[in-house]
mmCIF file of C-alpha atoms in Angstrom:
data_model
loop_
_atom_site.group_PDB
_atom_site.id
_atom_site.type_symbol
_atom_site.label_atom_id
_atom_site.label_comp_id
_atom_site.label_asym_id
_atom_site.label_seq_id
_atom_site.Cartn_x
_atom_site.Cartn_y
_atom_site.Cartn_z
ATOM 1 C CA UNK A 157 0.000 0.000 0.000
ATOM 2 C CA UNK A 158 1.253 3.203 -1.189
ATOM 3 C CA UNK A 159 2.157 5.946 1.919
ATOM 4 C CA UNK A 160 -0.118 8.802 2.290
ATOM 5 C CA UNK A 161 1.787 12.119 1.337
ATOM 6 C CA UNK A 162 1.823 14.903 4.004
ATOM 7 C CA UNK A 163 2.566 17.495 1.470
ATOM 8 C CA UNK A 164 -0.583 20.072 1.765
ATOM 9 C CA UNK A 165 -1.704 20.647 -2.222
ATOM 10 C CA UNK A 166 -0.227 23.438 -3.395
ATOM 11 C CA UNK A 167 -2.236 26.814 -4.171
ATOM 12 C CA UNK A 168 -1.531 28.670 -7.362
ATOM 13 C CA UNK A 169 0.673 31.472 -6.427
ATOM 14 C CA UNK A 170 -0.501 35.260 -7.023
ATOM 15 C CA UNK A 171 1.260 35.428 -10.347
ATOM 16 C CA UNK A 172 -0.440 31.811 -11.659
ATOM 17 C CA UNK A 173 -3.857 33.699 -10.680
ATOM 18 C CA UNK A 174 -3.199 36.848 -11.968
ATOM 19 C CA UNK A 175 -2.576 35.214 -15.316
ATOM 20 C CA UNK A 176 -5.201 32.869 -15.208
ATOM 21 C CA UNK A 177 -7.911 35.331 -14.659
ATOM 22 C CA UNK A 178 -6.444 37.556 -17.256
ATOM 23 C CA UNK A 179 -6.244 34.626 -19.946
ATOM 24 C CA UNK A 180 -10.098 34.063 -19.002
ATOM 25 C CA UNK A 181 -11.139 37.877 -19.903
ATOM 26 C CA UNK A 182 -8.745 37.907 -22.689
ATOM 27 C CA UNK A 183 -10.548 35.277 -24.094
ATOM 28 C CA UNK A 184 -14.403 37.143 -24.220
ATOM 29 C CA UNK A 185 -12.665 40.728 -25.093
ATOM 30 C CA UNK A 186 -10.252 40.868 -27.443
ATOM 31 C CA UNK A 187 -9.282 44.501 -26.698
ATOM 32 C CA UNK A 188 -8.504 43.979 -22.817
ATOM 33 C CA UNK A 189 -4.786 44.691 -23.483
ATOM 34 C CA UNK A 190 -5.418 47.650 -24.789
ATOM 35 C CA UNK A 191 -7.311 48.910 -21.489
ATOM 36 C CA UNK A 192 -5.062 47.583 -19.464
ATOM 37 C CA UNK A 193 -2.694 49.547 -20.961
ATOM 38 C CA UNK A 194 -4.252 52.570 -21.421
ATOM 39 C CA UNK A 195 -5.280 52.765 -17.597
ATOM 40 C CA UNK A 196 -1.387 52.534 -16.629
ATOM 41 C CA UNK A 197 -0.829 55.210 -19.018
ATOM 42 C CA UNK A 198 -3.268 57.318 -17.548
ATOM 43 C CA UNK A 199 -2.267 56.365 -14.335
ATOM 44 C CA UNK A 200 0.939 57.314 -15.129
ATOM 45 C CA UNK A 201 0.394 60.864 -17.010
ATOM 46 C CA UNK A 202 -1.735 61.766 -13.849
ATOM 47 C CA UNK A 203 1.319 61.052 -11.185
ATOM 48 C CA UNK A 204 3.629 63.028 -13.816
ATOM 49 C CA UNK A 205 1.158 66.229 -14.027
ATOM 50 C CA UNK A 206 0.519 65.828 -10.259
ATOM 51 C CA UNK A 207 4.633 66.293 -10.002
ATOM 52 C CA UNK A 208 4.254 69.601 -11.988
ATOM 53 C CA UNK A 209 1.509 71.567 -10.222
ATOM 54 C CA UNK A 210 2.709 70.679 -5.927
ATOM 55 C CA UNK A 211 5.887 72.481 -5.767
ATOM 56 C CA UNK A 212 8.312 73.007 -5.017
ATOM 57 C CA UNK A 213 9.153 71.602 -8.210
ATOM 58 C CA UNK A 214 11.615 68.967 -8.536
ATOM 59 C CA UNK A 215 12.991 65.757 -10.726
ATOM 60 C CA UNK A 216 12.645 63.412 -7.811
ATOM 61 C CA UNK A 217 9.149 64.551 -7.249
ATOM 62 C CA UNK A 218 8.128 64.154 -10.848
ATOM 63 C CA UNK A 219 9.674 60.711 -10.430
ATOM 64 C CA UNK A 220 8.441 60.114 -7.301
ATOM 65 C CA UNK A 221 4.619 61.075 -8.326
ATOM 66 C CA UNK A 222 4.854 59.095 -11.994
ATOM 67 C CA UNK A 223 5.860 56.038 -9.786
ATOM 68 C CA UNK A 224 2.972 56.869 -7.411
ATOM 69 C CA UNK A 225 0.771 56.998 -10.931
ATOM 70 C CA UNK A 226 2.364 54.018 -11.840
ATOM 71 C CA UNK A 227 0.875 51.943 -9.261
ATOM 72 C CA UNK A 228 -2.547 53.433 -9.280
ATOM 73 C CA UNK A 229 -3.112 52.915 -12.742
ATOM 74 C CA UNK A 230 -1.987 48.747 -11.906
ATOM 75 C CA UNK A 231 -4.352 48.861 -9.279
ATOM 76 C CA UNK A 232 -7.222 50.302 -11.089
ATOM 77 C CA UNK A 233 -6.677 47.910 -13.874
ATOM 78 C CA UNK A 234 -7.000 44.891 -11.688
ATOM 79 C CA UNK A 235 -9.712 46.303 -10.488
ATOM 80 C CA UNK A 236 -11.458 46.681 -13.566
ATOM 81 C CA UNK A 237 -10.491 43.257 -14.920
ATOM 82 C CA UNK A 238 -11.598 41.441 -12.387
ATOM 83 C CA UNK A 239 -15.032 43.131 -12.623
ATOM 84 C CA UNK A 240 -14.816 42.148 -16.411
ATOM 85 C CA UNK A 241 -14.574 38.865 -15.919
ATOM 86 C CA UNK A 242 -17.226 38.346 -13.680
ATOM 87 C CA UNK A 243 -19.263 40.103 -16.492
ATOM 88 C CA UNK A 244 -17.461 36.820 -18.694
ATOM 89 C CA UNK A 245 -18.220 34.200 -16.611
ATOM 90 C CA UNK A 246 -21.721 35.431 -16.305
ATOM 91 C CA UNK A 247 -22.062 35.794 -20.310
ATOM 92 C CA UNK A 248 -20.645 32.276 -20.281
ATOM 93 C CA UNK A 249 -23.380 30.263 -18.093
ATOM 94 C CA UNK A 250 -26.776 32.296 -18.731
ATOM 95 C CA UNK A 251 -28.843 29.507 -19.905
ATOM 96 C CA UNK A 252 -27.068 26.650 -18.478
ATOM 97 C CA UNK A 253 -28.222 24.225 -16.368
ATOM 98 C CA UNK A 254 -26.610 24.759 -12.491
ATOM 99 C CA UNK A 255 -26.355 28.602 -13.249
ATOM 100 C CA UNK A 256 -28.704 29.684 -11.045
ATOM 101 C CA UNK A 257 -26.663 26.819 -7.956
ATOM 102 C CA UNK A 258 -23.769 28.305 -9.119
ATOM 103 C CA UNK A 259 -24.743 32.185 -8.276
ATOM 104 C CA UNK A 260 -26.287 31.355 -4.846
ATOM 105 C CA UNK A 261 -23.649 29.395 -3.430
ATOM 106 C CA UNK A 262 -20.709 32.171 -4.301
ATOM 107 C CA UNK A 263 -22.353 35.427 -4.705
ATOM 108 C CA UNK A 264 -24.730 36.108 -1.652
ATOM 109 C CA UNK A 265 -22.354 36.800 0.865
ATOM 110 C CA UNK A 266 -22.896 35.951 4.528
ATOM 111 C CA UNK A 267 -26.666 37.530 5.166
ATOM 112 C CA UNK A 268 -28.061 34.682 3.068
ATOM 113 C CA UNK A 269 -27.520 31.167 2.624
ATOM 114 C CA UNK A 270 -28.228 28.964 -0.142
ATOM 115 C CA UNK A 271 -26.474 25.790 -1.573
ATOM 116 C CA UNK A 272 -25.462 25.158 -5.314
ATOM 117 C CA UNK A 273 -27.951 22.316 -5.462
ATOM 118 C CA UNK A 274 -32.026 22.789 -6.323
ATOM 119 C CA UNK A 275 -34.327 21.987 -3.703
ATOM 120 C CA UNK A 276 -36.724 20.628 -6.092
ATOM 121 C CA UNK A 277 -35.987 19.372 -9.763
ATOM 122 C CA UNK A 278 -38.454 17.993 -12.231
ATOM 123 C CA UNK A 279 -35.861 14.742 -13.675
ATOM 124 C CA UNK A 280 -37.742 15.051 -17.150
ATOM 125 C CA UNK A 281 -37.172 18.662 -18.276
ATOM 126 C CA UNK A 282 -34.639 19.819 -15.667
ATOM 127 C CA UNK A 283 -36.771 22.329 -14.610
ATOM 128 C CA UNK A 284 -35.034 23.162 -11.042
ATOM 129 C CA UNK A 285 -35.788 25.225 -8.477
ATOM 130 C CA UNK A 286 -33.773 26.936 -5.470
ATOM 131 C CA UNK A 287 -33.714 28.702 -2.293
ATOM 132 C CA UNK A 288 -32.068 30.924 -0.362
ATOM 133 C CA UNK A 289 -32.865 32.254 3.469
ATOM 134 C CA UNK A 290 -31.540 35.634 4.567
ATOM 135 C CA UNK A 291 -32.564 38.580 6.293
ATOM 136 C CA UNK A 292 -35.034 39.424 3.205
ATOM 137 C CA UNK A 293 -36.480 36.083 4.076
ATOM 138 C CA UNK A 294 -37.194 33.437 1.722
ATOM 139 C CA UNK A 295 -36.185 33.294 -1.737
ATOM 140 C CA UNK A 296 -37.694 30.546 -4.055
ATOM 141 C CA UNK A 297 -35.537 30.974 -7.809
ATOM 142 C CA UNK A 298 -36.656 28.736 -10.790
ATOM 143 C CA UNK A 299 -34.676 27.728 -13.745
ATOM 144 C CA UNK A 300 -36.659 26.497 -17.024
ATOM 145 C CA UNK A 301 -39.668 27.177 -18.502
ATOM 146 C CA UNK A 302 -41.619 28.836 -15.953
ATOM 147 C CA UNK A 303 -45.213 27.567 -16.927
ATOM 148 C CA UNK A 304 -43.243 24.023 -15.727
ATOM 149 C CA UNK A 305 -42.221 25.530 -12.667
ATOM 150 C CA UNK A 306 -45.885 25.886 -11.573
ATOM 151 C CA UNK A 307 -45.789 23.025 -9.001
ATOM 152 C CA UNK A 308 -42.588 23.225 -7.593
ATOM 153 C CA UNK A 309 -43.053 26.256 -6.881
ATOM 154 C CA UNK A 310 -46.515 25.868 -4.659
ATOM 155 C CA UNK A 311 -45.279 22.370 -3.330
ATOM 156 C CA UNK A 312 -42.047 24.247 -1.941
ATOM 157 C CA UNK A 313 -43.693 27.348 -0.738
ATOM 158 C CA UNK A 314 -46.139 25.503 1.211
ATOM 159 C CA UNK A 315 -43.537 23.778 2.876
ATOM 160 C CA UNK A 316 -41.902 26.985 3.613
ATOM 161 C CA UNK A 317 -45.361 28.694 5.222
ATOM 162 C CA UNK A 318 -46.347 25.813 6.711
ATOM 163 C CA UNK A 319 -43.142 25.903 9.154
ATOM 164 C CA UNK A 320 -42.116 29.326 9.056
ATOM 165 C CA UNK A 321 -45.302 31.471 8.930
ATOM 166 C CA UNK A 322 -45.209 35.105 8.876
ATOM 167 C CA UNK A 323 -41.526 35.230 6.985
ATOM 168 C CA UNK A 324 -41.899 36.813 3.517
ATOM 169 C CA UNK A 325 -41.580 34.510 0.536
ATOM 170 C CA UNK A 326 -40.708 36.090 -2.548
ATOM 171 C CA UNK A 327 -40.471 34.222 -5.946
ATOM 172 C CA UNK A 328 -38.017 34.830 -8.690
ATOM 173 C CA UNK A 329 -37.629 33.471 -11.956
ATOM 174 C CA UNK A 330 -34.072 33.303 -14.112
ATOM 175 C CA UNK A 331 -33.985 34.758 -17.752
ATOM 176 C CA UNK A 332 -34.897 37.591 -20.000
ATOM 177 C CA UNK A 333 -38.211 37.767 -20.107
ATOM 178 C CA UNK A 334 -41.401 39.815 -18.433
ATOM 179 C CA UNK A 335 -40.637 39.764 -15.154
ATOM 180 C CA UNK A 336 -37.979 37.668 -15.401
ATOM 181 C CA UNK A 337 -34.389 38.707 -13.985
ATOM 182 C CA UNK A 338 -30.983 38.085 -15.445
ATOM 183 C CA UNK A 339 -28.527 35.727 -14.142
ATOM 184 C CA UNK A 340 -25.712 38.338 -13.737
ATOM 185 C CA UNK A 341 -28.412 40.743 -11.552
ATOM 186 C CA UNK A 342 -30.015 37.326 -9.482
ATOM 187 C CA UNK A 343 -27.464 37.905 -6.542
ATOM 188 C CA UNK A 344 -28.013 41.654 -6.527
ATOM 189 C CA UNK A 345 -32.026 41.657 -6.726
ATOM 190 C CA UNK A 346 -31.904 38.689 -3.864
ATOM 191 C CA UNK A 347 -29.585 41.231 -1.597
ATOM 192 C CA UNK A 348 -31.585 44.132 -2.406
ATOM 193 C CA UNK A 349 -35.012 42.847 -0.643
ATOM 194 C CA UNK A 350 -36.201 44.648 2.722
ATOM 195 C CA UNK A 351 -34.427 43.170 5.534
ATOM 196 C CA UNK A 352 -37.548 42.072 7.756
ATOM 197 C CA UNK A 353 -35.730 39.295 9.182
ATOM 198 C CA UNK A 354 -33.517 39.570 11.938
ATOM 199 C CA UNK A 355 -30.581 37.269 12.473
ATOM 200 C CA UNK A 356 -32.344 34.868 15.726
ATOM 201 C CA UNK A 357 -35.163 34.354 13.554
ATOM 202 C CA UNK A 358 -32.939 33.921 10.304
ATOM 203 C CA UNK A 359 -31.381 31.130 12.018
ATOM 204 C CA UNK A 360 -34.736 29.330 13.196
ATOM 205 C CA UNK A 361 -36.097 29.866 9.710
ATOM 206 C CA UNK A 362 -33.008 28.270 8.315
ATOM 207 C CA UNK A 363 -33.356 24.989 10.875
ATOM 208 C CA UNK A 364 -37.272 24.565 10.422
ATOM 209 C CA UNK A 365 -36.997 24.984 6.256
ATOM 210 C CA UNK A 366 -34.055 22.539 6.186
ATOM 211 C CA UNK A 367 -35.688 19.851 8.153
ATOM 212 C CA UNK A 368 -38.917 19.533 6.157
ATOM 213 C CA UNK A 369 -36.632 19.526 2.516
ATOM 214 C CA UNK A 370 -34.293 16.307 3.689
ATOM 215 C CA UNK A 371 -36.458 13.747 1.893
ATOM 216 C CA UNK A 372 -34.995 16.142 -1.663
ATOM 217 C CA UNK A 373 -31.610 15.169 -1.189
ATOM 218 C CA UNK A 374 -32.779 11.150 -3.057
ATOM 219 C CA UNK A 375 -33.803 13.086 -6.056
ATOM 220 C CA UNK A 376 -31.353 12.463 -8.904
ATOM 221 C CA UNK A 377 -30.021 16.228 -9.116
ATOM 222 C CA UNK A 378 -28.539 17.173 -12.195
ATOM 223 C CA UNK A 379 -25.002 18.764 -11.308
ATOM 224 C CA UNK A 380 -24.757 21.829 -13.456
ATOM 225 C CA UNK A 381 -22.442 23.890 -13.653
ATOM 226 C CA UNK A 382 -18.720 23.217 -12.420
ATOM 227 C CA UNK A 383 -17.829 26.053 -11.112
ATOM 228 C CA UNK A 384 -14.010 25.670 -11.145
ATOM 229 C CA UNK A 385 -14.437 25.605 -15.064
ATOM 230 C CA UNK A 386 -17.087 28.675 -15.156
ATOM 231 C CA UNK A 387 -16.040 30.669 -12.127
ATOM 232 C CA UNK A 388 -13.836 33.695 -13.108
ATOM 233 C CA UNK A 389 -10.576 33.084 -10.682
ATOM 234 C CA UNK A 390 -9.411 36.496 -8.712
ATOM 235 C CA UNK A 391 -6.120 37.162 -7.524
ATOM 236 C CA UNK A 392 -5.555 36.975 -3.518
#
């Protein structure tokens, strides 16, 4: 029998994620080198002029303030590639099965919880629906054709009354339709409800809504999206 290594995996470094997440925007817009490289410039014409106008005027300060520009303009381009390719990665799974899993699990923060898998699926059509508790209160989010959605939809927000009456439920549906809302605005619309639940009763809501959705966990669950294929990286 082989030994069992001690070795703790090795993380990619700051560098390996820098360049992974800029291969992964490169890929979805062509002309991100060019931005990049116009924000240093800025960055750097700004420190320069900067040098100029706060006397007393000087080479070293010149220097000293194009360096400072310098930096800021690296800064602000991570900055805005990183929010670029979370604009990819949503461009890449709108419409995909495990989306929707995929956006609750890593995008809520820690006033809601959710989990990447549906709490109800129809096996047939892979119509799936989800759920996430916070201090806005319930959240039911279906994936599919929403006329198909009808009855998971009542079925699970029956459940939901039926243990934790008086906490608002509020249904969503993914896509671009009437009343529909996009994938890469379903984390922001969930965190934007009223908060009308506070954290005691969050928790109790959380407990009672689990126990009656255990017998959901048999259902054969399609997986979705993999999210360390879909999920744009970001650099520590």
């Amino acid at each position: 029998m082989a030994a069992r290594t001690t070795t703790p995996e090795k993380r990619p470094g700051f560098f390996s994620q820098l360049k992974t997440l800029y291969t992964f925007t490169q890929k979805e817009y062509k002309w991100l080198p060019f931005l990049l490289a116009g924000i240093v410039l800025v960055g750097i014409a700004l420190g320069v002029l900067v040098g100029f106008l706060i006397p007393p005027l000087a080479v070293w300060s010149v220097i000293l303030w194009a360096v400072t520009g310098l930096l800021a303009g690296i800064l602000a381009g991570m900055i805005t590639m990183t929010r670029l390719s979370t604009t990819a990665m949503y461009k890449k799974i709108d419409g995909m099965p495990g989306a929707t899993g995929h956006v609750l699990s890593s995008s809520l923060g820690r006033n809601w919880q959710a989990s990447e898998a549906p709490v109800g699926v129809n096996p047939r059509t892979q119509e799936a629906l989800y759920r996430a508790i916070g201090r806005g209160g319930v959240v039911l989010i279906g994936e599919g054709n929403r006329s198909r959605l009808t009855r998971l939809v009542g079925e699970e927000r029956s459940r939901v009354l039926r243990v934790a009456a008086g906490v608002p439920v509020t249904v969503l549906y993914v896509g671009h339709g009437d009343d529909e809302v996009p994938i890469a605005k379903l984390a922001s619309t969930i965190k934007a409800l009223p908060k009308k639940v506070d954290r005691s009763t969050m928790a109790a809501v959380i407990k009672r809504v689990s126990s009656v959705s255990q017998g959901l966990s048999s259902l054969p669950i399609p997986k979705g999206v993999d999210p360390t294929k879909m999920r744009a990286p970001r650099p520590r």
